[in-house]
GROMACS .gro file of C-alpha atoms in nm:
model
  494
    1MET     CA    1  13.106   8.888  11.319
    2LYS     CA    2  13.413   8.676  11.392
    3LYS     CA    3  13.208   8.473  11.639
    4ARG     CA    4  12.946   8.408  11.376
    5ILE     CA    5  13.207   8.292  11.124
    6HIS     CA    6  13.307   8.026  11.379
    7GLN     CA    7  12.942   7.913  11.399
    8ILE     CA    8  12.920   7.896  11.019
    9ASP     CA    9  13.237   7.690  11.017
   10LEU     CA   10  13.065   7.458  11.265
   11PHE     CA   11  12.777   7.371  11.031
   12ARG     CA   12  13.023   7.345  10.743
   13LYS     CA   13  13.204   7.078  10.944
   14TYR     CA   14  12.900   6.906  11.098
   15PRO     CA   15  12.616   6.966  10.849
   16HIS     CA   16  12.413   6.652  10.920
   17GLU     CA   17  12.427   6.689  11.296
   18VAL     CA   18  12.316   7.054  11.271
   19GLN     CA   19  12.024   6.964  11.044
   20GLU     CA   20  11.919   6.673  11.267
   21GLU     CA   21  11.918   6.894  11.577
   22LEU     CA   22  11.721   7.158  11.390
   23PHE     CA   23  11.468   6.898  11.271
   24GLN     CA   24  11.408   6.776  11.624
   25ASN     CA   25  11.358   7.134  11.743
   26LEU     CA   26  11.103   7.208  11.468
   27ILE     CA   27  10.900   6.895  11.545
   28SER     CA   28  10.910   6.953  11.919
   29THR     CA   29  10.809   7.319  11.889
   30ALA     CA   30  10.513   7.249  11.659
   31LYS     CA   31  10.374   6.937  11.829
   32GLY     CA   32  10.095   7.135  12.001
   33THR     CA   33   9.971   7.307  11.685
   34GLU     CA   34   9.670   7.187  11.490
   35TRP     CA   35   9.902   7.057  11.217
   36GLY     CA   36  10.131   6.892  11.472
   37SER     CA   37   9.835   6.721  11.637
   38LYS     CA   38   9.699   6.602  11.302
   39TYR     CA   39  10.024   6.422  11.221
   40ASP     CA   40  10.105   6.334  11.584
   41TYR     CA   41  10.438   6.517  11.594
   42ALA     CA   42  10.469   6.419  11.962
   43SER     CA   43  10.541   6.059  11.857
   44ILE     CA   44  10.782   6.142  11.572
   45SER     CA   45  11.143   6.071  11.663
   46THR     CA   46  11.313   6.025  11.324
   47VAL     CA   47  11.319   6.191  10.984
   48ARG     CA   48  11.199   5.868  10.826
   49GLU     CA   49  10.885   5.869  11.043
   50PHE     CA   50  10.831   6.232  10.946
   51GLN     CA   51  10.862   6.152  10.574
   52GLU     CA   52  10.630   5.851  10.599
   53ARG     CA   53  10.364   6.040  10.793
   54VAL     CA   54  10.363   6.394  10.653
   55PRO     CA   55  10.294   6.444  10.279
   56VAL     CA   56  10.496   6.667  10.049
   57ASN     CA   57  10.289   6.985  10.008
   58THR     CA   58  10.225   7.257   9.753
   59TYR     CA   59  10.099   7.604   9.836
   60GLU     CA   60   9.747   7.491   9.745
   61ASP     CA   61   9.775   7.209  10.001
   62LEU     CA   62   9.870   7.450  10.281
   63TYR     CA   63   9.646   7.738  10.177
   64PRO     CA   64   9.338   7.633  10.381
   65TYR     CA   65   9.554   7.669  10.694
   66ILE     CA   66   9.721   7.990  10.575
   67GLU     CA   67   9.383   8.147  10.494
   68ARG     CA   68   9.262   8.074  10.846
   69VAL     CA   69   9.576   8.232  10.991
   70ILE     CA   70   9.523   8.543  10.778
   71LYS     CA   71   9.169   8.563  10.916
   72GLY     CA   72   9.306   8.562  11.270
   73GLU     CA   73   9.333   8.201  11.391
   74GLN     CA   74   9.661   8.108  11.557
   75ASN     CA   75   9.852   7.794  11.655
   76LEU     CA   76   9.762   7.618  11.332
   77LEU     CA   77  10.097   7.559  11.157
   78TRP     CA   78  10.331   7.718  11.413
   79PRO     CA   79  10.275   7.817  11.778
   80SER     CA   80  10.404   8.177  11.764
   81LYS     CA   81  10.171   8.462  11.678
   82VAL     CA   82  10.164   8.544  11.306
   83GLU     CA   83  10.092   8.903  11.201
   84TRP     CA   84  10.293   8.935  10.879
   85PHE     CA   85  10.280   8.760  10.543
   86ALA     CA   86  10.537   8.775  10.263
   87LYS     CA   87  10.358   8.815   9.933
   88SER     CA   88  10.508   8.606   9.656
   89SER     CA   89  10.428   8.540   9.292
   90GLY     CA   90  10.105   8.363   9.212
   91THR     CA   91  10.020   8.001   9.147
   92THR     CA   92   9.781   7.844   8.902
   93ASN     CA   93   9.488   7.913   9.133
   94ALA     CA   94   9.586   8.248   9.285
   95ARG     CA   95   9.728   8.582   9.179
   96SER     CA   96   9.967   8.589   9.475
   97LYS     CA   97  10.091   8.357   9.747
   98TYR     CA   98  10.094   8.465  10.111
   99ILE     CA   99  10.374   8.309  10.313
  100PRO     CA  100  10.348   8.334  10.694
  101VAL     CA  101  10.632   8.525  10.861
  102THR     CA  102  10.671   8.426  11.227
  103PRO     CA  103  10.893   8.603  11.483
  104GLU     CA  104  11.132   8.307  11.459
  105SER     CA  105  11.153   8.308  11.079
  106LEU     CA  106  11.208   8.683  11.079
  107GLU     CA  107  11.480   8.683  11.343
  108ASP     CA  108  11.648   8.344  11.299
  109CYS     CA  109  11.622   8.317  10.921
  110HIS     CA  110  11.578   8.645  10.729
  111TYR     CA  111  11.768   8.874  10.969
  112LYS     CA  112  12.028   8.611  11.045
  113GLY     CA  113  12.089   8.577  10.671
  114GLY     CA  114  12.141   8.951  10.634
  115LYS     CA  115  12.386   8.962  10.925
  116ASP     CA  116  12.568   8.653  10.796
  117MET     CA  117  12.603   8.812  10.454
  118LEU     CA  118  12.789   9.101  10.616
  119SER     CA  119  12.997   8.864  10.831
  120ILE     CA  120  13.100   8.659  10.527
  121TYR     CA  121  13.178   8.972  10.325
  122VAL     CA  122  13.397   9.121  10.598
  123ASN     CA  123  13.572   8.786  10.635
  124LEU     CA  124  13.641   8.782  10.259
  125TYR     CA  125  13.742   9.150  10.245
  126PRO     CA  126  13.888   9.244  10.586
  127GLU     CA  127  14.005   9.586  10.458
  128THR     CA  128  13.647   9.688  10.369
  129LYS     CA  129  13.525  10.044  10.433
  130LEU     CA  130  13.164   9.930  10.401
  131PHE     CA  131  13.057  10.067  10.740
  132ALA     CA  132  13.198  10.413  10.674
  133GLY     CA  133  12.891  10.482  10.461
  134LYS     CA  134  12.533  10.367  10.411
  135GLY     CA  135  12.369  10.076  10.237
  136LEU     CA  136  12.110  10.150   9.970
  137SER     CA  137  11.817   9.912   9.937
  138ILE     CA  138  11.504   9.924   9.726
  139GLY     CA  139  11.220   9.767   9.918
  140GLY     CA  140  10.880   9.655   9.804
  141SER     CA  141  10.565   9.773   9.976
  142HIS     CA  142  10.317   9.636  10.226
  143ARG     CA  143   9.956   9.694  10.324
  144PRO     CA  144   9.684   9.539  10.541
  145SER     CA  145   9.544   9.210  10.416
  146GLU     CA  146   9.215   9.220  10.227
  147LEU     CA  147   9.095   8.934  10.448
  148ASN     CA  148   9.194   9.091  10.780
  149ALA     CA  149   9.306   9.451  10.835
  150LYS     CA  150   9.504   9.343  11.144
  151MET     CA  151   9.735   9.133  10.925
  152SER     CA  152  10.000   9.296  10.704
  153CYS     CA  153  10.127   9.153  10.378
  154GLY     CA  154  10.388   9.268  10.130
  155ASP     CA  155  10.710   9.185   9.951
  156VAL     CA  156  10.954   9.004  10.179
  157SER     CA  157  11.193   9.300  10.150
  158ALA     CA  158  10.921   9.530  10.283
  159VAL     CA  159  10.840   9.295  10.572
  160ILE     CA  160  11.208   9.283  10.665
  161MET     CA  161  11.260   9.660  10.640
  162GLN     CA  162  10.947   9.745  10.837
  163ASN     CA  163  11.067   9.533  11.128
  164LEU     CA  164  11.436   9.635  11.127
  165PRO     CA  165  11.589   9.743  11.459
  166ILE     CA  166  11.678  10.112  11.497
  167TRP     CA  167  12.053  10.049  11.465
  168ALA     CA  168  12.006   9.878  11.129
  169GLU     CA  169  11.776  10.150  10.999
  170ALA     CA  170  12.041  10.411  11.080
  171MET     CA  171  12.285  10.233  10.846
  172ARG     CA  172  12.066  10.239  10.537
  173THR     CA  173  11.920  10.482  10.284
  174PRO     CA  174  11.665  10.609  10.176
  175PRO     CA  175  11.431  10.660  10.475
  176LEU     CA  176  11.180  10.381  10.533
  177LYS     CA  177  10.879  10.581  10.415
  178VAL     CA  178  11.046  10.623  10.076
  179ALA     CA  179  11.192  10.271  10.049
  180LEU     CA  180  10.844  10.124  10.102
  181MET     CA  181  10.645  10.352   9.868
  182ASP     CA  182  10.418  10.146   9.642
  183ASN     CA  183  10.434  10.376   9.338
  184TRP     CA  184  10.753  10.259   9.168
  185GLU     CA  185  10.795  10.557   8.938
  186GLU     CA  186  10.752  10.808   9.221
  187LYS     CA  187  10.972  10.597   9.449
  188ILE     CA  188  11.264  10.599   9.206
  189GLU     CA  189  11.249  10.979   9.166
  190LYS     CA  190  11.239  11.027   9.542
  191MET     CA  191  11.524  10.780   9.592
  192VAL     CA  192  11.739  10.970   9.344
  193GLU     CA  193  11.674  11.294   9.530
  194LEU     CA  194  11.753  11.151   9.874
  195THR     CA  195  12.036  10.907   9.807
  196VAL     CA  196  12.264  11.107   9.574
  197PRO     CA  197  12.395  11.330   9.859
  198GLU     CA  198  12.470  11.027  10.080
  199ASN     CA  199  12.798  10.835  10.105
  200VAL     CA  200  12.662  10.507   9.970
  201THR     CA  201  12.910  10.219   9.998
  202SER     CA  202  12.681   9.924   9.924
  203MET     CA  203  12.356   9.832   9.751
  204SER     CA  204  12.122   9.536   9.783
  205GLY     CA  205  11.824   9.436   9.574
  206VAL     CA  206  11.692   9.283   9.255
  207PRO     CA  207  11.925   9.369   8.962
  208THR     CA  208  11.636   9.497   8.746
  209TRP     CA  209  11.523   9.773   8.978
  210THR     CA  210  11.873   9.860   9.099
  211TYR     CA  211  11.989   9.903   8.740
  212LEU     CA  212  11.696  10.131   8.658
  213LEU     CA  213  11.765  10.342   8.968
  214LEU     CA  214  12.134  10.379   8.883
  215LYS     CA  215  12.051  10.478   8.524
  216ARG     CA  216  11.810  10.742   8.652
  217ILE     CA  217  12.073  10.876   8.894
  218LEU     CA  218  12.314  10.927   8.605
  219GLU     CA  219  12.046  11.098   8.397
  220VAL     CA  220  11.962  11.341   8.678
  221THR     CA  221  12.319  11.413   8.788
  222GLY     CA  222  12.476  11.420   8.443
  223LYS     CA  223  12.758  11.198   8.568
  224ASN     CA  224  12.927  10.936   8.352
  225ASN     CA  225  12.927  10.654   8.604
  226ILE     CA  226  12.816  10.577   8.958
  227LEU     CA  227  13.165  10.618   9.106
  228GLU     CA  228  13.140  10.988   9.022
  229VAL     CA  229  12.830  10.998   9.245
  230TRP     CA  230  12.940  10.752   9.514
  231PRO     CA  231  13.321  10.714   9.497
  232ASN     CA  232  13.327  10.468   9.789
  233MET     CA  233  13.079  10.219   9.638
  234GLU     CA  234  13.220   9.868   9.682
  235LEU     CA  235  12.942   9.605   9.708
  236PHE     CA  236  12.621   9.500   9.537
  237THR     CA  237  12.433   9.216   9.704
  238HIS     CA  238  12.186   9.071   9.457
  239GLY     CA  239  11.927   8.796   9.433
  240ALA     CA  240  11.582   8.697   9.300
  241VAL     CA  241  11.682   8.680   8.931
  242ALA     CA  242  11.988   8.550   8.748
  243PHE     CA  243  12.263   8.812   8.750
  244GLY     CA  244  12.444   8.691   8.436
  245PRO     CA  245  12.256   8.912   8.186
  246TYR     CA  246  12.309   9.215   8.411
  247ARG     CA  247  12.676   9.170   8.486
  248GLU     CA  248  12.809   9.375   8.193
  249LEU     CA  249  12.544   9.643   8.243
  250PHE     CA  250  12.662   9.696   8.601
  251ARG     CA  251  13.026   9.698   8.496
  252GLU     CA  252  12.943   9.979   8.255
  253LEU     CA  253  12.777  10.179   8.531
  254ILE     CA  254  13.040  10.099   8.797
  255PRO     CA  255  13.376  10.066   8.616
  256SER     CA  256  13.595   9.955   8.905
  257ASP     CA  257  13.803   9.646   8.972
  258LYS     CA  258  13.731   9.705   9.341
  259MET     CA  259  13.354   9.666   9.299
  260ASN     CA  260  13.236   9.338   9.451
  261TYR     CA  261  12.921   9.136   9.384
  262LEU     CA  262  12.770   8.887   9.628
  263GLU     CA  263  12.475   8.662   9.547
  264VAL     CA  264  12.219   8.562   9.809
  265TYR     CA  265  11.927   8.322   9.795
  266ASN     CA  266  11.661   8.506   9.993
  267ALA     CA  267  11.307   8.400   9.903
  268SER     CA  268  10.968   8.478  10.057
  269GLU     CA  269  10.983   8.135  10.221
  270GLY     CA  270  11.324   8.186  10.378
  271PHE     CA  271  11.689   8.280  10.342
  272PHE     CA  272  11.873   7.977  10.204
  273GLY     CA  273  12.215   8.061  10.064
  274ILE     CA  274  12.501   8.311  10.056
  275GLN     CA  275  12.799   8.329   9.823
  276ASP     CA  276  13.094   8.261  10.053
  277GLN     CA  277  13.385   8.254   9.809
  278ILE     CA  278  13.545   8.511   9.581
  279GLY     CA  279  13.510   8.431   9.211
  280THR     CA  280  13.239   8.162   9.236
  281GLU     CA  281  12.956   8.334   9.050
  282ASP     CA  282  12.605   8.203   9.124
  283GLU     CA  283  12.741   7.949   9.375
  284MET     CA  284  12.622   7.977   9.735
  285LEU     CA  285  12.681   7.812  10.069
  286LEU     CA  286  12.364   7.637  10.185
  287MET     CA  287  12.284   7.790  10.525
  288LEU     CA  288  12.196   7.506  10.760
  289ASP     CA  289  12.108   7.669  11.095
  290TYR     CA  290  11.830   7.912  10.996
  291GLY     CA  291  11.532   7.709  11.116
  292VAL     CA  292  11.496   7.543  10.775
  293TYR     CA  293  11.511   7.165  10.735
  294TYR     CA  294  11.595   7.064  10.378
  295GLU     CA  295  11.482   6.773  10.162
  296PHE     CA  296  11.543   6.723   9.791
  297ILE     CA  297  11.330   6.562   9.520
  298PRO     CA  298  11.522   6.400   9.231
  299MET     CA  299  11.375   6.546   8.913
  300ASP     CA  300  11.278   6.203   8.779
  301GLN     CA  301  11.051   6.175   9.085
  302PHE     CA  302  10.904   6.523   9.073
  303GLU     CA  303  10.580   6.441   8.891
  304GLU     CA  304  10.495   6.165   9.138
  305GLU     CA  305  10.200   6.240   9.367
  306GLN     CA  306  10.416   6.166   9.672
  307PRO     CA  307  10.774   6.172   9.546
  308ARG     CA  308  11.071   6.015   9.718
  309THR     CA  309  11.279   6.280   9.891
  310LEU     CA  310  11.646   6.275   9.981
  311THR     CA  311  11.809   6.420  10.290
  312LEU     CA  312  12.127   6.624  10.273
  313ASP     CA  313  12.353   6.325  10.322
  314GLN     CA  314  12.199   6.151  10.016
  315VAL     CA  315  12.240   6.419   9.746
  316GLU     CA  316  12.494   6.395   9.464
  317LEU     CA  317  12.708   6.648   9.283
  318GLY     CA  318  12.583   6.796   8.958
  319LYS     CA  319  12.224   6.671   8.978
  320SER     CA  320  11.924   6.903   8.994
  321TYR     CA  321  11.679   6.860   9.278
  322ALA     CA  322  11.348   7.025   9.356
  323LEU     CA  323  11.381   7.196   9.693
  324VAL     CA  324  11.151   7.091   9.980
  325ILE     CA  325  11.158   7.278  10.311
  326SER     CA  326  11.014   7.253  10.661
  327THR     CA  327  11.053   7.580  10.849
  328ASN     CA  328  11.005   7.786  11.163
  329ALA     CA  329  10.731   7.970  10.974
  330GLY     CA  330  10.514   7.656  10.970
  331LEU     CA  331  10.579   7.546  10.612
  332TRP     CA  332  10.586   7.165  10.630
  333ARG     CA  333  10.751   6.959  10.354
  334TYR     CA  334  10.675   7.249  10.123
  335LYS     CA  335  10.777   7.252   9.755
  336ILE     CA  336  10.890   7.608   9.688
  337GLY     CA  337  10.917   7.561   9.312
  338ASP     CA  338  11.294   7.607   9.275
  339THR     CA  339  11.550   7.354   9.162
  340VAL     CA  340  11.908   7.353   9.289
  341ARG     CA  341  12.225   7.178   9.184
  342PHE     CA  342  12.506   7.094   9.425
  343THR     CA  343  12.849   7.219   9.326
  344SER     CA  344  13.017   7.100   9.647
  345LEU     CA  345  12.933   6.846   9.916
  346ASN     CA  346  13.199   6.957  10.164
  347PRO     CA  347  13.076   7.211  10.246
  348TYR     CA  348  12.734   7.203  10.081
  349ARG     CA  349  12.718   7.466   9.809
  350ILE     CA  350  12.441   7.508   9.554
  351LYS     CA  351  12.347   7.687   9.237
  352ILE     CA  352  11.985   7.770   9.156
  353SER     CA  353  11.929   7.563   8.844
  354GLY     CA  354  11.578   7.678   8.760
  355ARG     CA  355  11.216   7.640   8.846
  356THR     CA  356  11.022   7.318   8.856
  357LYS     CA  357  10.822   7.441   8.558
  358HIS     CA  358  10.912   7.640   8.249
  359PHE     CA  359  10.906   8.008   8.337
  360ILE     CA  360  11.037   8.355   8.258
  361ASN     CA  361  11.192   8.537   8.551
  362ALA     CA  362  11.446   8.771   8.391
  363PHE     CA  363  11.317   9.079   8.573
  364GLY     CA  364  11.150   8.930   8.881
  365GLU     CA  365  10.819   8.879   8.697
  366GLU     CA  366  10.802   8.500   8.750
  367VAL     CA  367  10.568   8.423   8.460
  368ILE     CA  368  10.484   8.051   8.461
  369VAL     CA  369  10.341   7.836   8.184
  370GLU     CA  370   9.991   7.842   8.333
  371ASN     CA  371   9.998   8.224   8.321
  372ALA     CA  372  10.112   8.222   7.959
  373GLU     CA  373   9.858   7.968   7.838
  374ALA     CA  374   9.569   8.147   8.009
  375ALA     CA  375   9.674   8.481   7.855
  376VAL     CA  376   9.718   8.332   7.507
  377THR     CA  377   9.375   8.169   7.531
  378LYS     CA  378   9.214   8.500   7.626
  379ALA     CA  379   9.392   8.690   7.348
  380SER     CA  380   9.289   8.424   7.094
  381LYS     CA  381   8.923   8.446   7.194
  382ALA     CA  382   8.931   8.825   7.177
  383THR     CA  383   9.076   8.829   6.824
  384GLY     CA  384   8.935   8.516   6.662
  385ALA     CA  385   9.276   8.349   6.650
  386VAL     CA  386   9.356   7.979   6.664
  387ILE     CA  387   9.705   7.886   6.785
  388THR     CA  388   9.918   7.589   6.689
  389ASN     CA  389  10.214   7.652   6.914
  390PHE     CA  390  10.414   7.923   7.085
  391THR     CA  391  10.729   7.997   7.279
  392ALA     CA  392  10.846   8.306   7.463
  393ALA     CA  393  11.173   8.438   7.605
  394PRO     CA  394  11.306   8.757   7.761
  395VAL     CA  395  11.466   9.045   7.575
  396TYR     CA  396  11.733   9.151   7.820
  397MET     CA  397  11.813   9.511   7.899
  398GLU     CA  398  12.089   9.682   7.708
  399SER     CA  399  12.238  10.026   7.760
  400GLY     CA  400  11.958  10.274   7.698
  401LYS     CA  401  11.695  10.005   7.631
  402ARG     CA  402  11.436   9.848   7.858
  403GLY     CA  403  11.358   9.480   7.870
  404SER     CA  404  11.054   9.297   7.734
  405HIS     CA  405  10.925   8.953   7.641
  406GLU     CA  406  10.942   8.822   7.286
  407TRP     CA  407  10.682   8.574   7.168
  408LEU     CA  408  10.690   8.352   6.860
  409ILE     CA  409  10.340   8.225   6.788
  410GLU     CA  410  10.227   7.994   6.510
  411PHE     CA  411   9.864   8.057   6.418
  412GLU     CA  412   9.638   7.809   6.247
  413GLN     CA  413   9.402   8.103   6.206
  414ALA     CA  414   9.558   8.448   6.233
  415PRO     CA  415   9.410   8.710   6.470
  416ASP     CA  416   9.203   8.987   6.315
  417SER     CA  417   9.468   9.223   6.455
  418LEU     CA  418   9.812   9.120   6.580
  419GLU     CA  419   9.834   9.451   6.761
  420ARG     CA  420   9.508   9.382   6.946
  421PHE     CA  421   9.623   9.026   7.021
  422THR     CA  422   9.943   9.162   7.177
  423GLN     CA  423   9.748   9.413   7.384
  424VAL     CA  424   9.508   9.151   7.527
  425LEU     CA  425   9.796   8.911   7.591
  426ASP     CA  426   9.976   9.179   7.789
  427GLU     CA  427   9.665   9.288   7.980
  428SER     CA  428   9.579   8.927   8.067
  429LEU     CA  429   9.926   8.858   8.202
  430ARG     CA  430   9.898   9.171   8.416
  431ASP     CA  431   9.563   9.051   8.552
  432ILE     CA  432   9.691   8.700   8.622
  433ASN     CA  433  10.036   8.776   8.763
  434SER     CA  434  10.094   9.054   9.015
  435ASP     CA  435  10.472   9.046   8.973
  436TYR     CA  436  10.447   9.088   8.595
  437ASP     CA  437  10.203   9.373   8.652
  438ALA     CA  438  10.446   9.549   8.886
  439LYS     CA  439  10.728   9.530   8.631
  440ARG     CA  440  10.498   9.663   8.356
  441GLN     CA  441  10.385   9.971   8.553
  442ASN     CA  442  10.456  10.271   8.330
  443ASP     CA  443  10.703  10.060   8.126
  444ILE     CA  444  10.960  10.107   8.404
  445ALA     CA  445  11.122   9.763   8.374
  446LEU     CA  446  10.923   9.580   8.107
  447GLN     CA  447  10.784   9.721   7.786
  448GLN     CA  448  10.485   9.571   7.604
  449PRO     CA  449  10.574   9.227   7.465
  450LYS     CA  450  10.685   9.177   7.106
  451VAL     CA  451  10.478   8.916   6.924
  452HIS     CA  452  10.586   8.756   6.594
  453ALA     CA  453  10.348   8.550   6.382
  454ALA     CA  454  10.545   8.242   6.274
  455PRO     CA  455  10.482   8.071   5.938
  456LYS     CA  456  10.293   7.745   5.956
  457GLY     CA  457  10.520   7.450   6.019
  458THR     CA  458  10.779   7.654   6.209
  459PHE     CA  459  10.779   7.445   6.525
  460VAL     CA  460  10.758   7.114   6.343
  461SER     CA  461  11.064   7.215   6.140
  462TRP     CA  462  11.254   7.285   6.461
  463LEU     CA  463  11.151   6.953   6.618
  464ARG     CA  464  11.256   6.775   6.301
  465HIS     CA  465  11.590   6.957   6.310
  466LYS     CA  466  11.636   6.840   6.670
  467GLY     CA  467  11.535   6.481   6.586
  468LYS     CA  468  11.240   6.507   6.823
  469LEU     CA  469  10.936   6.465   6.601
  470GLY     CA  470  10.657   6.257   6.750
  471GLY     CA  471  10.628   6.092   7.090
  472GLN     CA  472  10.596   6.316   7.391
  473ASN     CA  473  10.837   6.582   7.269
  474LYS     CA  474  10.701   6.928   7.334
  475ILE     CA  475  10.783   7.287   7.251
  476PRO     CA  476  10.918   7.472   7.556
  477ARG     CA  477  10.646   7.730   7.615
  478LEU     CA  478  10.865   7.959   7.823
  479SER     CA  479  11.235   7.986   7.881
  480ASN     CA  480  11.443   8.218   8.095
  481SER     CA  481  11.710   8.225   7.825
  482ARG     CA  482  11.685   8.304   7.454
  483GLU     CA  483  11.834   7.970   7.348
  484TYR     CA  484  11.515   7.802   7.222
  485LEU     CA  485  11.364   8.112   7.064
  486GLU     CA  486  11.674   8.205   6.870
  487GLU     CA  487  11.736   7.849   6.756
  488ILE     CA  488  11.379   7.810   6.630
  489MET     CA  489  11.404   8.138   6.440
  490GLU     CA  490  11.746   8.048   6.297
  491VAL     CA  491  11.637   7.702   6.182
  492ASN     CA  492  11.339   7.860   6.003
  493GLY     CA  493  11.531   8.158   5.862
  494LEU     CA  494  11.317   8.409   6.056
   0.00000   0.00000   0.00000
């Protein structure tokens, strides 16, 4: 671990040289692939040539290649054999995305990130007793692909767990067969049964599911807090959704000044960041030697068909950029949909500032505007409603209460039944978005949405109040905070 800290210090000190060397390695390795031949990677010697020759890509742009890989073709985007795919939230045209996971991306990115997280933590807290106990992790699930039974796809956590070395598996709980169960309700009950007797010193996972598991443990054991179950608990490593709304909930469950929280940026497409300082909430060191070459789109360029991208040496503090990656999984100049803001340039540290589109991702559901508009359209048709405008926001979990989504909808023509409208809206979102569907299973994390019918003129009144009537000013359809929803309701006395 000490050796690795020295390597991390190296890319902190020489970030541009490390990224340049990595770029050259990616191009050289992929030059014999179908993609590399198409863009003549063999003749590319500079980043500028790469940017001029290879377009910025969305998932839809790369999907024809990914689909062929799923069906069994190899050496298309990356030369190594691909047998695993990380299943991510859907796009406009698909319920789910399938991100190739190569041996290199698994070992040199995802696993390296996990090991570095431990190295950084031990470096920050040298007196840790973390390894005296076990780490608890809630995985997703995986199954053979519908297109090819020889290919496996699942949540990135499931892909990682399924391929863990024996020594790593011995350090975690519950057993793999339980951690990867696909029935969430049954999984949580089994996890309670098997993990309570263990000496658990750390947890990792999405705050939503971890919180629900801890609440269930207290219900079953009758204990007042988690330290009465696991007195040596000291670390929760979290990611995927913003931790802010959960912070107080976890402090209630784990009332200890010695409890530590570490944020990581581990997406289906790669492991990108780790919190490397004490007391810098949501701020992470950008990991530069994981087989990921970074570019950044200024947000004023984002809507361009082929936007101008910046390299690491060109970014500025405090500005939000759309993240573009080229990776050892064969994702080339790929827009992952996240925006980041730099909080430090020496070393390079980032905060996740949002998504490139309006969205709700309070519980890992990743509902995007296209999802919402399609569901509202379907609910309107089913109930004879005509909609003027709408906005939606999360209702965050509180002690003893589950989360949900709250919708404020202005109808030109009201639905024949608001209850029926709500039901179809919910069902449509579940059909469209697999992540939303997972969180709605048996009301475990998300309850049915709350829908309010707003008086006519509600949204115009808010725009007038904001001085934004006319022009191209729009109502934010979705927001991951309650700021817009509550302000609209307050302005209109709702």
